[in-house]
Coordinates of C-alpha atoms in Angstrom, one line a residue:
X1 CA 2.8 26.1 -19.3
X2 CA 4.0 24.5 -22.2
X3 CA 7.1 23.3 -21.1
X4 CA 5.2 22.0 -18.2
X5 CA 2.8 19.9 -20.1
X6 CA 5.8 18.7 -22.5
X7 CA 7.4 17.1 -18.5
X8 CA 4.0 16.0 -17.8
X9 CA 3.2 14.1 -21.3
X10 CA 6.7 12.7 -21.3
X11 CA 6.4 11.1 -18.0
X12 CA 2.8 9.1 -18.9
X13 CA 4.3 8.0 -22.4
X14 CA 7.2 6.5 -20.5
X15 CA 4.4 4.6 -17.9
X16 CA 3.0 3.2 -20.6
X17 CA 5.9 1.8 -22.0
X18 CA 7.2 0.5 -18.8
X19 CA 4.0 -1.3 -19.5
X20 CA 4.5 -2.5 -22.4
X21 CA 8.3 -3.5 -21.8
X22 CA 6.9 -5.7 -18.5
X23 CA 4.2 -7.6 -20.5
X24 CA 7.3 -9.0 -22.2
X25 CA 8.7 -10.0 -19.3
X26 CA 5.7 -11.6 -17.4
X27 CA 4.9 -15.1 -18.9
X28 CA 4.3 -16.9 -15.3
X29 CA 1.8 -16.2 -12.4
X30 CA 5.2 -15.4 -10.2
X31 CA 6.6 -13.3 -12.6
X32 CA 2.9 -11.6 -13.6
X33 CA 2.2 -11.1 -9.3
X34 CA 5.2 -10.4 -7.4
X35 CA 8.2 -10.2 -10.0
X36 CA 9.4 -13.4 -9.7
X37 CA 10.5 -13.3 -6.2
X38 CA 14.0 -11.7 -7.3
X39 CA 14.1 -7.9 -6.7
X40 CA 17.3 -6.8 -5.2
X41 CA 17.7 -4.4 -2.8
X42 CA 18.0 -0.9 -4.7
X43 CA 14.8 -1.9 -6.6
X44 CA 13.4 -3.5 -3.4
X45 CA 13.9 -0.4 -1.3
X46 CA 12.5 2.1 -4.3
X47 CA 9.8 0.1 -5.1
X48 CA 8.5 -0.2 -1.5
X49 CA 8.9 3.4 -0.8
X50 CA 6.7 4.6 -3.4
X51 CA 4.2 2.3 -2.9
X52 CA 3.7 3.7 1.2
X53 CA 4.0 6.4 0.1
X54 CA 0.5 8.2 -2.2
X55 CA -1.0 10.9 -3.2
X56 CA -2.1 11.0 0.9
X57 CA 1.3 11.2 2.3
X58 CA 1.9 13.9 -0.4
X59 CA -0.7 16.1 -1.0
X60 CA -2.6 15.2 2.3
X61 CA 0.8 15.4 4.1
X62 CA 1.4 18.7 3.0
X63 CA -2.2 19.7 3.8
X64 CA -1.9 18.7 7.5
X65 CA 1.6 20.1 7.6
X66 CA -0.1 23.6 6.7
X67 CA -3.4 22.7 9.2
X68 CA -0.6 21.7 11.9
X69 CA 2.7 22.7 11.3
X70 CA 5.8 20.4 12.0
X71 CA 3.4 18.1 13.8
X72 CA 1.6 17.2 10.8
X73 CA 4.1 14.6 9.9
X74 CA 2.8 12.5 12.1
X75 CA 0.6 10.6 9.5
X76 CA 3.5 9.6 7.0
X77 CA 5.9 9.2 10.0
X78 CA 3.9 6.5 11.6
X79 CA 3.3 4.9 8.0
X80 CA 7.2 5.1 7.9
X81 CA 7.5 3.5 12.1
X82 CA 5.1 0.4 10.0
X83 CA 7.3 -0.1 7.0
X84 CA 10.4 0.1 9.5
X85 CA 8.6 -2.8 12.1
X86 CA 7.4 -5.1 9.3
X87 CA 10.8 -5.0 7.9
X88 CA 12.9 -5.8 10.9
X89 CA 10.4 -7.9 12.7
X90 CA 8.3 -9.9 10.1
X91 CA 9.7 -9.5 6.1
X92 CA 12.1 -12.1 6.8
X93 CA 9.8 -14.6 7.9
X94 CA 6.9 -13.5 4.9
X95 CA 9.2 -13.5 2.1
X96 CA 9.9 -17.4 3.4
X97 CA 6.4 -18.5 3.3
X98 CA 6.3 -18.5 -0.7
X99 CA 2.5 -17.5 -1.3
X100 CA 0.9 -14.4 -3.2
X101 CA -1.6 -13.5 -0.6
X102 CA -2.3 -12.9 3.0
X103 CA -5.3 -15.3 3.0
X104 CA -2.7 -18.0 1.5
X105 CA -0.7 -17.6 4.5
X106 CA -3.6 -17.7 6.7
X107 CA -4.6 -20.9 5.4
X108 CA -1.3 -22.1 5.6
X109 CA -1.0 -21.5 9.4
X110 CA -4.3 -22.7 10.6
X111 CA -4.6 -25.1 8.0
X112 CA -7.5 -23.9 5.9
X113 CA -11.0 -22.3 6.2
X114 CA -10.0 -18.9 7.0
X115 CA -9.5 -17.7 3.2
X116 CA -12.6 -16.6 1.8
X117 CA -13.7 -14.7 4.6
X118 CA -10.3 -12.9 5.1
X119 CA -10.0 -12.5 1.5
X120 CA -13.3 -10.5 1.6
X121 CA -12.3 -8.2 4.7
X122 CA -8.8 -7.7 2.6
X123 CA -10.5 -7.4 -1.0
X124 CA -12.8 -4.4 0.4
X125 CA -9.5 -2.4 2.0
X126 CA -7.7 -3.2 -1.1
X127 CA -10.8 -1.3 -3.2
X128 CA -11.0 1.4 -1.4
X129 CA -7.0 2.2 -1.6
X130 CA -7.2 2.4 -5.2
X131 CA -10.2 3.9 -4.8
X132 CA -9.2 6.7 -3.3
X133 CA -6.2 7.0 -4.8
X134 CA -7.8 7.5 -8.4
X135 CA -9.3 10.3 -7.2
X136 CA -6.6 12.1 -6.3
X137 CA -6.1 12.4 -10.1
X138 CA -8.8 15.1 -10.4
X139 CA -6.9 17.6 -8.2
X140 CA -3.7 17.2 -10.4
X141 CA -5.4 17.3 -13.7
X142 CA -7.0 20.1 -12.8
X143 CA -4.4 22.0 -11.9
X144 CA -2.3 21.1 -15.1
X145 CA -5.1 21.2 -17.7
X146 CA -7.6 22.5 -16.0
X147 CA -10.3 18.9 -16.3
X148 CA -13.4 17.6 -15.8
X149 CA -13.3 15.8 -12.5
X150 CA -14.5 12.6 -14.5
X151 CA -12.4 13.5 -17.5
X152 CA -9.5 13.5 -14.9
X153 CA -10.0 10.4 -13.1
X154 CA -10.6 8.6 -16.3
X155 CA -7.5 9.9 -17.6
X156 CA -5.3 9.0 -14.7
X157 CA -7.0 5.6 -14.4
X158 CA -7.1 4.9 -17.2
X159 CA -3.2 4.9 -17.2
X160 CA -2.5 2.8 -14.3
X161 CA -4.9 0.3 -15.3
X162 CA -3.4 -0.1 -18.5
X163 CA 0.2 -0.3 -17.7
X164 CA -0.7 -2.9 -14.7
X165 CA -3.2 -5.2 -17.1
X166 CA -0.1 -5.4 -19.7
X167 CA 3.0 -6.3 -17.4
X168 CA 1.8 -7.1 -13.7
X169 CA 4.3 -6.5 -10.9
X170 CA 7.1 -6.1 -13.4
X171 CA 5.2 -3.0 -15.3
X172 CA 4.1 -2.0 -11.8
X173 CA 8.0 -2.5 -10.1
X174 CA 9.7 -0.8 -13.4
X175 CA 6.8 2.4 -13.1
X176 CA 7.4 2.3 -9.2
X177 CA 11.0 3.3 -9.3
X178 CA 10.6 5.3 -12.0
X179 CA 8.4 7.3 -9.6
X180 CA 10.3 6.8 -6.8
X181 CA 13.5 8.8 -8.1
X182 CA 10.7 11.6 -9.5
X183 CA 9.2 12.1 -6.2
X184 CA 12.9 12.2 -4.8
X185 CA 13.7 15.0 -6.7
X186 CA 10.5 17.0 -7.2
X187 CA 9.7 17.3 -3.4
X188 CA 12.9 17.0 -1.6
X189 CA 15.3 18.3 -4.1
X190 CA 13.4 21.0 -5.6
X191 CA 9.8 21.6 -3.8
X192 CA 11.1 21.5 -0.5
X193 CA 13.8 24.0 -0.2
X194 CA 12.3 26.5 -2.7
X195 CA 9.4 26.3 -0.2
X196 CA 11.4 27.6 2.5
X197 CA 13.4 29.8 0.9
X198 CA 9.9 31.5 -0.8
X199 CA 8.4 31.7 2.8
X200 CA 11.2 33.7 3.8
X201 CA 13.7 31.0 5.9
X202 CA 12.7 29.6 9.6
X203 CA 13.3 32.6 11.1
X204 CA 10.5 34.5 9.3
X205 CA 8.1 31.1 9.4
X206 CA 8.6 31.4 13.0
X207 CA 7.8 35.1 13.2
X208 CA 4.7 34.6 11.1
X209 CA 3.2 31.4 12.7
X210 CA 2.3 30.7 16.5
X211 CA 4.4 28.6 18.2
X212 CA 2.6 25.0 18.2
X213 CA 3.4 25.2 14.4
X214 CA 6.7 24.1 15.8
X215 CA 5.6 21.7 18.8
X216 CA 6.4 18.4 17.8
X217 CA 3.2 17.0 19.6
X218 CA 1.0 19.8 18.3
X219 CA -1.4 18.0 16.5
X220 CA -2.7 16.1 19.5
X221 CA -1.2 12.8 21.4
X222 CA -5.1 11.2 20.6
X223 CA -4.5 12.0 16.9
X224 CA -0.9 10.6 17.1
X225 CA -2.5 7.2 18.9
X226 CA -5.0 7.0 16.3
X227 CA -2.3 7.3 13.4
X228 CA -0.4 4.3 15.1
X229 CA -2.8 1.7 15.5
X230 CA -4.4 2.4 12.0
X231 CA -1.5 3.8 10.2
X232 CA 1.5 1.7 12.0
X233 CA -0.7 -1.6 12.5
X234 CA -2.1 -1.3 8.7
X235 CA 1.6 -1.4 7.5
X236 CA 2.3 -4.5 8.8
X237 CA -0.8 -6.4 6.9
X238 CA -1.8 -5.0 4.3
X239 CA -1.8 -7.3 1.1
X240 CA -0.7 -4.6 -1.1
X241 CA 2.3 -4.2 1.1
X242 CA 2.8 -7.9 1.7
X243 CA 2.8 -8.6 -1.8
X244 CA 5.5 -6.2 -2.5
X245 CA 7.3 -8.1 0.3
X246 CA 7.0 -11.4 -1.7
X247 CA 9.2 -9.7 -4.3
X248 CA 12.0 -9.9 -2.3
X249 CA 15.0 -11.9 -3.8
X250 CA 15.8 -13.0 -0.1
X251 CA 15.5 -12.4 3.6
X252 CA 17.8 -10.0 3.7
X253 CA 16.9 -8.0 1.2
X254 CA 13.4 -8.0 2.6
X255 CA 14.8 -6.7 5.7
X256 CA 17.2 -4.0 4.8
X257 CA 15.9 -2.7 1.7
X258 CA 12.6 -2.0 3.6
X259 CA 14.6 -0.5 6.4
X260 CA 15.9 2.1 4.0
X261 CA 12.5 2.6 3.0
X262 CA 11.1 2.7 5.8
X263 CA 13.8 5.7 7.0
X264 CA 12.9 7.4 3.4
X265 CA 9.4 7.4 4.6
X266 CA 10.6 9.2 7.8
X267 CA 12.6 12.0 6.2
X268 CA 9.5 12.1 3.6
X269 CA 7.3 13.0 6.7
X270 CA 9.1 15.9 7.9
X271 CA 9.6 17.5 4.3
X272 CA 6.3 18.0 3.6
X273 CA 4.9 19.3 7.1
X274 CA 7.9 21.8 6.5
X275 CA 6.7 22.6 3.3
X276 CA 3.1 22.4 4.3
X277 CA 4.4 25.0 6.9
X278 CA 6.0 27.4 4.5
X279 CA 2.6 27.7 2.5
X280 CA 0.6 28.5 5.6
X281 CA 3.5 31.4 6.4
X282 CA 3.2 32.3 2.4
X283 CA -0.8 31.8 1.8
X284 CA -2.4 31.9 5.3
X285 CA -6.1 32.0 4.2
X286 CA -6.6 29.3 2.1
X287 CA -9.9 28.2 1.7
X288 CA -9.0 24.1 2.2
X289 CA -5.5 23.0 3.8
X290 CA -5.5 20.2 0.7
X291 CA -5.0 23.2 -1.7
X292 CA -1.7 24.3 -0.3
X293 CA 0.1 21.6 -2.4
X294 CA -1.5 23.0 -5.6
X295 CA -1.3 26.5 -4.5
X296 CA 2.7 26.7 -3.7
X297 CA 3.3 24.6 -6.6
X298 CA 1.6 26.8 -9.0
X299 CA 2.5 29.9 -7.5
X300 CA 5.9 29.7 -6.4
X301 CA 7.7 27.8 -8.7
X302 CA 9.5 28.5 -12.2
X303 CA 8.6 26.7 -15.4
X304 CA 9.7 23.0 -15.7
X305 CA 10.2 22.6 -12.4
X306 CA 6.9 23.3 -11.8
X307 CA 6.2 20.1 -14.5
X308 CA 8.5 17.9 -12.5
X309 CA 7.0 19.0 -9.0
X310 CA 3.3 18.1 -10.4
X311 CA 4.7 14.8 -12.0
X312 CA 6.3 14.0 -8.5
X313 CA 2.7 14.3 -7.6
X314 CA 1.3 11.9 -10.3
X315 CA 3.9 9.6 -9.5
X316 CA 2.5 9.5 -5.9
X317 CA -0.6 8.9 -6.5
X318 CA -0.1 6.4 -9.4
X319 CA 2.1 4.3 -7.4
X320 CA 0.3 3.9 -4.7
X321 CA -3.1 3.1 -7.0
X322 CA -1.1 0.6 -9.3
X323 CA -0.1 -1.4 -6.1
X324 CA -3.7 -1.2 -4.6
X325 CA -5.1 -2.6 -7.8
X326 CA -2.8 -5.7 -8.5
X327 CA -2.8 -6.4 -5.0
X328 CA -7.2 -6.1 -4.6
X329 CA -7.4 -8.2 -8.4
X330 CA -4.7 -11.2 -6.7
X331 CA -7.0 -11.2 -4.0
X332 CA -10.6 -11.4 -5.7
X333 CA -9.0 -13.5 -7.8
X334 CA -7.1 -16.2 -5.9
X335 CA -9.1 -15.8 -2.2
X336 CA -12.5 -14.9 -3.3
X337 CA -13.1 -16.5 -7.0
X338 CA -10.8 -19.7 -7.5
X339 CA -11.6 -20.6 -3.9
X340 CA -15.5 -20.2 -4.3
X341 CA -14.9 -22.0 -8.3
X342 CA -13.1 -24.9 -6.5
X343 CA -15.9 -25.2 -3.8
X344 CA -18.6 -25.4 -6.6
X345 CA -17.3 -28.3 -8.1
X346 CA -16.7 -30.0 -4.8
X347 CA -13.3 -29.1 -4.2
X348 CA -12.9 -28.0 -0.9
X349 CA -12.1 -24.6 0.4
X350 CA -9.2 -24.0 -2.0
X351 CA -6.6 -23.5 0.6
X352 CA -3.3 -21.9 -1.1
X353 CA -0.1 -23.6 -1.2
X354 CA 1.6 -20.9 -2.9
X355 CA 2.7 -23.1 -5.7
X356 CA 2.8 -22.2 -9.2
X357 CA 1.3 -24.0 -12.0
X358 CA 3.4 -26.4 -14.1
X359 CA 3.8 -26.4 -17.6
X360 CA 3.9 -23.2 -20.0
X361 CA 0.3 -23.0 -20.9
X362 CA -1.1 -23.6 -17.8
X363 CA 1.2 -20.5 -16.6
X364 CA -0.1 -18.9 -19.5
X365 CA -3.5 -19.1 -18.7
X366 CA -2.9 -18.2 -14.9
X367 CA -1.0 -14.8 -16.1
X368 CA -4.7 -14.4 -18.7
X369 CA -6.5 -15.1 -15.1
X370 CA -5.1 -12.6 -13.4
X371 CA -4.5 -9.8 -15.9
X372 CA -8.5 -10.2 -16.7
X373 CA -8.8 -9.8 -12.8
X374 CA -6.7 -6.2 -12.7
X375 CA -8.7 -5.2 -16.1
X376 CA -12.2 -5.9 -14.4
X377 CA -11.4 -4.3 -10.7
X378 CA -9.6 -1.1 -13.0
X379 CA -12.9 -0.3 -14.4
X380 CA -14.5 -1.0 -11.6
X381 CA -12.2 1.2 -9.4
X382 CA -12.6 4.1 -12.5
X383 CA -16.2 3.7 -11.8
X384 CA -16.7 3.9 -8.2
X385 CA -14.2 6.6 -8.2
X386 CA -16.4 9.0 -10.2
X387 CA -19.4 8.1 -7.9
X388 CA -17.9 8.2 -5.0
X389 CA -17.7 11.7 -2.9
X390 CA -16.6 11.1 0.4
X391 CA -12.9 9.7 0.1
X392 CA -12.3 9.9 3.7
X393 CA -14.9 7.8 5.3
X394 CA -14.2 5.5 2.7
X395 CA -11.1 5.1 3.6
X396 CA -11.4 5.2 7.3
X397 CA -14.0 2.4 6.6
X398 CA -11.6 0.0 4.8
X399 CA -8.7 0.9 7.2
X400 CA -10.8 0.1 10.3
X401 CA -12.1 -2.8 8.8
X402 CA -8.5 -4.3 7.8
X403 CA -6.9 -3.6 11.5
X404 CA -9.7 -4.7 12.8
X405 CA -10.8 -7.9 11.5
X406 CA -7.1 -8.9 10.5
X407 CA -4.4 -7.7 12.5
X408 CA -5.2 -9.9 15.2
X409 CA -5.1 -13.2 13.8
X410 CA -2.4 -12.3 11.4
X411 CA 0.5 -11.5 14.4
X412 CA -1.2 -14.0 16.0
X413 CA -0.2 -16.6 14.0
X414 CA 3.4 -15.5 13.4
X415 CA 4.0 -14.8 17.2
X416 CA 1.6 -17.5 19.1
X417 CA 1.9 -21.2 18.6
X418 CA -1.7 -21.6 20.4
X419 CA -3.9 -19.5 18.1
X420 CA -6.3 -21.8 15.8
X421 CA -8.3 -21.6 13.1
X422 CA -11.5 -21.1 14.9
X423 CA -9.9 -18.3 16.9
X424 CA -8.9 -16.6 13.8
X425 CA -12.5 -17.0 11.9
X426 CA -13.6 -15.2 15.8
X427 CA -11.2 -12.5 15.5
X428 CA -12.0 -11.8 12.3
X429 CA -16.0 -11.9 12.9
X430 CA -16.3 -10.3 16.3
X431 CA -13.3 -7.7 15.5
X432 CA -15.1 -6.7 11.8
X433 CA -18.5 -7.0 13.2
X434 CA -17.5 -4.3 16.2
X435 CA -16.2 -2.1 14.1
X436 CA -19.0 -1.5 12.0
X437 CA -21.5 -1.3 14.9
X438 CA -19.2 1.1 16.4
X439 CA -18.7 3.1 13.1
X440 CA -23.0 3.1 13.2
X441 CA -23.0 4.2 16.9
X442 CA -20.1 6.6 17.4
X443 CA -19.6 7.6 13.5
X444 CA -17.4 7.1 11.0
X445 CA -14.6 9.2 11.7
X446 CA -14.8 8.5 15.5
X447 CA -11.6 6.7 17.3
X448 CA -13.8 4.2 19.3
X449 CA -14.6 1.8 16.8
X450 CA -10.7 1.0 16.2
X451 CA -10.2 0.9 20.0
X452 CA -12.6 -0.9 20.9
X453 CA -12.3 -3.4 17.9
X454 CA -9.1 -4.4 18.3
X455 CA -9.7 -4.9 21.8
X456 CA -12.9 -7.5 21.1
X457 CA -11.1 -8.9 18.1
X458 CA -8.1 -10.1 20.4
X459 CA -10.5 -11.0 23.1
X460 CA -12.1 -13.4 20.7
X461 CA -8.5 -14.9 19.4
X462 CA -7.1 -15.8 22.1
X463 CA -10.4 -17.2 24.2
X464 CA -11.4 -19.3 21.3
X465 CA -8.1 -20.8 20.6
X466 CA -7.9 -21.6 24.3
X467 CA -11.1 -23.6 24.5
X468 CA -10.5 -25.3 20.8
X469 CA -8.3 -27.8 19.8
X470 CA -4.8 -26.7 18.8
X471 CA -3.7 -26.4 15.6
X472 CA -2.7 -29.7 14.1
X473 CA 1.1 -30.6 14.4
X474 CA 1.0 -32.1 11.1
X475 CA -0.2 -28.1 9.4
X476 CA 2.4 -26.7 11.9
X477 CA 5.4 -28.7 10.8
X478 CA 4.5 -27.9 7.3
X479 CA 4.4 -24.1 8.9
X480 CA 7.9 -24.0 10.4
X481 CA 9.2 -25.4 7.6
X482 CA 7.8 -22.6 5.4
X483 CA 9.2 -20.2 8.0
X484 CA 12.5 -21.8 7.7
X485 CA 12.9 -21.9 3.7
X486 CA 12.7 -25.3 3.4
X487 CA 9.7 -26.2 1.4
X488 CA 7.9 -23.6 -1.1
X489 CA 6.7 -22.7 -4.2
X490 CA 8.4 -24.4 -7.3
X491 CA 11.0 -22.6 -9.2
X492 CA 10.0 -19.5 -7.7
X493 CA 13.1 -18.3 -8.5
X494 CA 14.1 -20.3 -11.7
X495 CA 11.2 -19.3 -13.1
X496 CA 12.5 -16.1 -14.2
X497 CA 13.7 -17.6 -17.3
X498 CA 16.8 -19.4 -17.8
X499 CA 19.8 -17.3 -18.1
X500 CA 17.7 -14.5 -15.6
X501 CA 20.0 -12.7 -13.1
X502 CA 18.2 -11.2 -10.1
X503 CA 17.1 -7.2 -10.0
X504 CA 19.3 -4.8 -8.2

C-alpha cells in the first residue's frame, strides 16, 4: 500500500497549496466568494461538474448501481437533467443579476423582506450538504489507513476547511478542477473498465444477474419521480450551485459550460451503475450495497491505481463539501448575520444589492468577514459530523426543506411578473411548514411530504400574490434591468486586479 498512500499524501499536500496559492489571489469579497465573476468556460464547466457531483453520486451511485443495476443511475442522472435545465433555462439570466446569494436575489425581485427567512431555510440545506459530505471521509480513511471514524472526519475536514478559510472560491475553483480531472480518470478511465473486464464482460454480468439489473426503469418509476422533483428541482436553487453560477465570466459561459457539465454528469451516472453492476456480478453478498465501492476498489485493482481510484473518491467528496461550506458561511454570513446586525442598529432589513465595498480596506475587512464565517461553520460542520449518525434523514430533511420552501418563489419570480413579496414569505412558510408536518406524520423518508409541499407552497404563491398588491414598478424596473446587464455590482469584473485576464 505504500505506493498507494504516497498518491494519497501527494494529492492533500497539493489541496493545501491550492489553498495557499488562492489566499494570494483573493483580496476582495468578489474575488474571496465567487472568483471574481471571471471563470471561463473550461474552468467553468470543471468546476461545476465536481461540485454536483460528491461523494453521493460516487460512492452512493455505485451503491445503488449494485442494489439496482443499470437503473441505479437514476439519482446522478436526474442531478445531471438539473445542472443541464439551470444552465439552458436560467444561468444566463442569474449570472446577470450580480449578487452572491439566492436571498439577495430574492430581495432584489420582491423588493426586500424575504432575506432572513429564506436565508435560514437555505443556511440549514447548505449545513447539512457539508454535513454529510464530511462524513463520507470516514469510509475512505478507513479503507486507506484503516481510522477512527472521528480521527477520519477530522482529518478530511479538517482539509477542506483549511484550504477554503485561506483562498475562498479561488482555493475552492483551483482544488475543484484539480478534482475534476482526478475523478475523470480514476472512475471512467481506470475504475470503470477494469470493473467490467474483472466481472467478466456484459455477457457474463448478464448471465450472473436477473434481468431488471438491465431494465432501464428497474428501480421503480415512484423512485425516479421522487429523484426529479428533489434531485432535478434542487439543482436549479441551490445556493451552492447558484454561487458557482455567479462565477461565470458571462452569459454564455454560464450556459454552455454548464451544459457540458451537465452531459458529464450524465455519462457519470451510467458509469457507476455499470460498475456498481460489475461488483454485484463479482461480490454478490455484500453485507451493505455502500461497500461495493470500497470492496472492488480494494480488491480488484493493482497498486497505484488503486491510490488514484480512492483519491478520485476524496476528490468527490471534498469537492462537493468545500462548495457546501463557502456557500452555507456566504449565507449565515450576508442573509442571516449582516442583515439581523443592520436591523439592530435600525437599519432596515438589509436587502442585498450585490455591490461590493469600495476602497481596499473595507474589501479587506469584508474578505476577514467572510473567511471568519467558513472558519466558524468548518468546525461547526466537523462537529456535527461526528455526532451525527443518520446521514440520510439529514439530508432528506434539508433537501425537502430547500424544494419546498424555495423552489416556488424562486421560479416564480424569474418566470411570473405577478408574484409578490407576500406570496413569496407564503410560499416559503406554508411550503416549509408542510413539509415538516408531513415529515412528522408520514416519516422522514416518505415521498408525501415533498408532494404535497410543493403543491401547498405554490398554492400559497400564487393566491397571495393575486389578492396583494403587485410588486412595485419602480423594484421591477430595477429587476429587468439586472436581468438585462445593465446595472450591477461595481467592478465586478475589474476588480480582479489590474492587468487580470479572465480564467479559461
Amino acid at each position: 500500500m505504500a505506493v498507494d498512500y504516497a498518491v494519497i499524501v501527494v494529492y492533500l499536500a497539493g489541496m493545501l497549496a491550492m489553498g495557499w496559492w488562492g489566499m494570494r489571489r483573493a483580496r476582495s469579497k468578489s474575488e474571496f466568494l465567487v472568483a471574481g465573476r471571471r471563470l471561463g468556460p473550461w474552468m467553468y464547466s470543471g468546476t461545476m461538474a465536481a461540485i454536483v457531483l460528491g461523494g453521493a453520486s460516487t460512492i452512493g451511485g455505485v451503491g445503488l448501481g449494485y442494489r439496482h443495476g443499470l437503473s441505479g443511475a437514476w439519482m446522478v442522472f436526474t442531478i445531471g437533467l438539473g445542472l443541464l435545465a439551470l444552465s439552458v433555462f436560467f444561468s444566463a439570466r442569474i449570472a446577470r443579476l450580480k449578487v452572491y446569494t439566492v436571498s439577495e436575489m430574492l430581495d432584489l425581485r420582491y423588493g426586500g423582506r424575504a432575506g432572513v427567512i429564506s436565508g435560514i431555510v437555505m443556511w440549514a440545506y447548505t449545513l447539512m450538504l457539508a454535513v454529510t459530505s464530511t462524513i463520507a471521509y470516514a469510509t475512505i480513511f478507513d479503507v486507506l489507513f484503516d481510522l477512527n471514524r472521528t480521527v477520519a472526519i477530522i482529518l478530511g475536514g479538517t482539509i477542506v476547511v483549511a484550504y477554503s478559510t485561506l483562498g475562498g472560491m479561488w482555493s475552492i475553483t483551483l482544488t475543484d478542477m484539480v478534482q475534476f480531472v482526478v475523478k475523470t480518470i480514476g472512475v471512467l478511465l481506470l475504475l470503470l473498465p477494469i470493473a467490467v473486464v474483472k466481472a467478466g464482460g456484459f455477457s457474463e454480468m448478464r448471465a450472473k444477474l436477473p434481468d431488471e439489473y438491465f431494465a432501464p426503469f428497474g428501480i421503480g418509476g415512484e423512485t425516479i419521480f421522487t429523484y426529479v422533483l428533489i434531485y432535478t428541482f434542487g439543482m436549479l436553487i441551490g445556493q451552492d450551485i447558484w454561487q458557482r453560477v455567479f462565477t461565470a465570466r458571462g452569459d454564455k459561459v454560464a450556459r454552455w459550460g454548464g451544459t457540458v457539465a451537465g452531459t458529464y454528469c450524465l455519462v457519470y451516472a451510467l458509469a457507476g451503475a455499470v460498475i456498481g453492476t460489475a461488483a454485484k456480478a463479482l461480490y454478490p453478498d455484500l453485507g451493505s450495497a455502500d461497500d461495493a465501492f470500497a470492496t472492488i476498489v480494494k480488491d480488484e485493482l493493482p497498486i497505484g491505481v488503486r491510490g488514484l481510484v480512492l483519491a478520485a473518491a476524496l476528490a468527490a467528496v471534498m469537492s462537493t463539501s468545500s462548495g457546501a461550506l463557502i456557500a452555507c458561511a456566504t449565507v449565515a454570513n450576508n442573509d442571516i448575520w449582516s442583515r439581523l446586525r443592520r436591523a439592530g442598529r435600525g437599519g432596515g432589513d438589509g436587502t442585498g444589492d450585490g455591490h461590493g465595498a469600495g476602497g481596499g480596506d473595507a474589501q479587506r475587512d469584508e474578505v476577514r468577514g467572510n473567511r471568519l464565517f467558513i472558519l466558524i461553520m468548518g468546525v461547526a460542520v466537523i462537529a456535527i459530523a461526528i455526532a451525527l449518525n443518520n446521514v440520510v434523514e439529514a439530508l432528506t430533511v434539508a433537501y425537502n426543506l430547500l424544494v419546498g420552501g424555495l423552489l416556488v418563489p424562486i421560479l416564480g419570480g424569474l418566470l411570473w411578473r405577478r408574484g409578490t413579496v407576500y406570496g413569496a414569505l407564503a410560499a416559503v412558510i406554508v411550503g416549509g411548514g408542510a413539509v415538516v408536518g408531513l415529515m412528522a406524520a408520514y416519516g422522514i423518508l416518505a415521498t408525501e411530504p415533498i408532494y404535497y409541499g410543493l403543491l401547498s407552497s405554490l398554492a400559497a404563491y400564487v393566491i397571495v400574490s393575486l389578492v396583494t398588491r403587485p410588486t412595485d414598478e419602480a423594484v421591477l424596473a430595477v429587476w429587468r434591468r439586472r436581468l438585462a446587464g445593465q446595472e450591477g455590482e461595481e467592478g465586478a469584473v475589474a476588480s480582479a486586479g489590474e492587468g487580470a485576464v479572465p480564467v479559461v
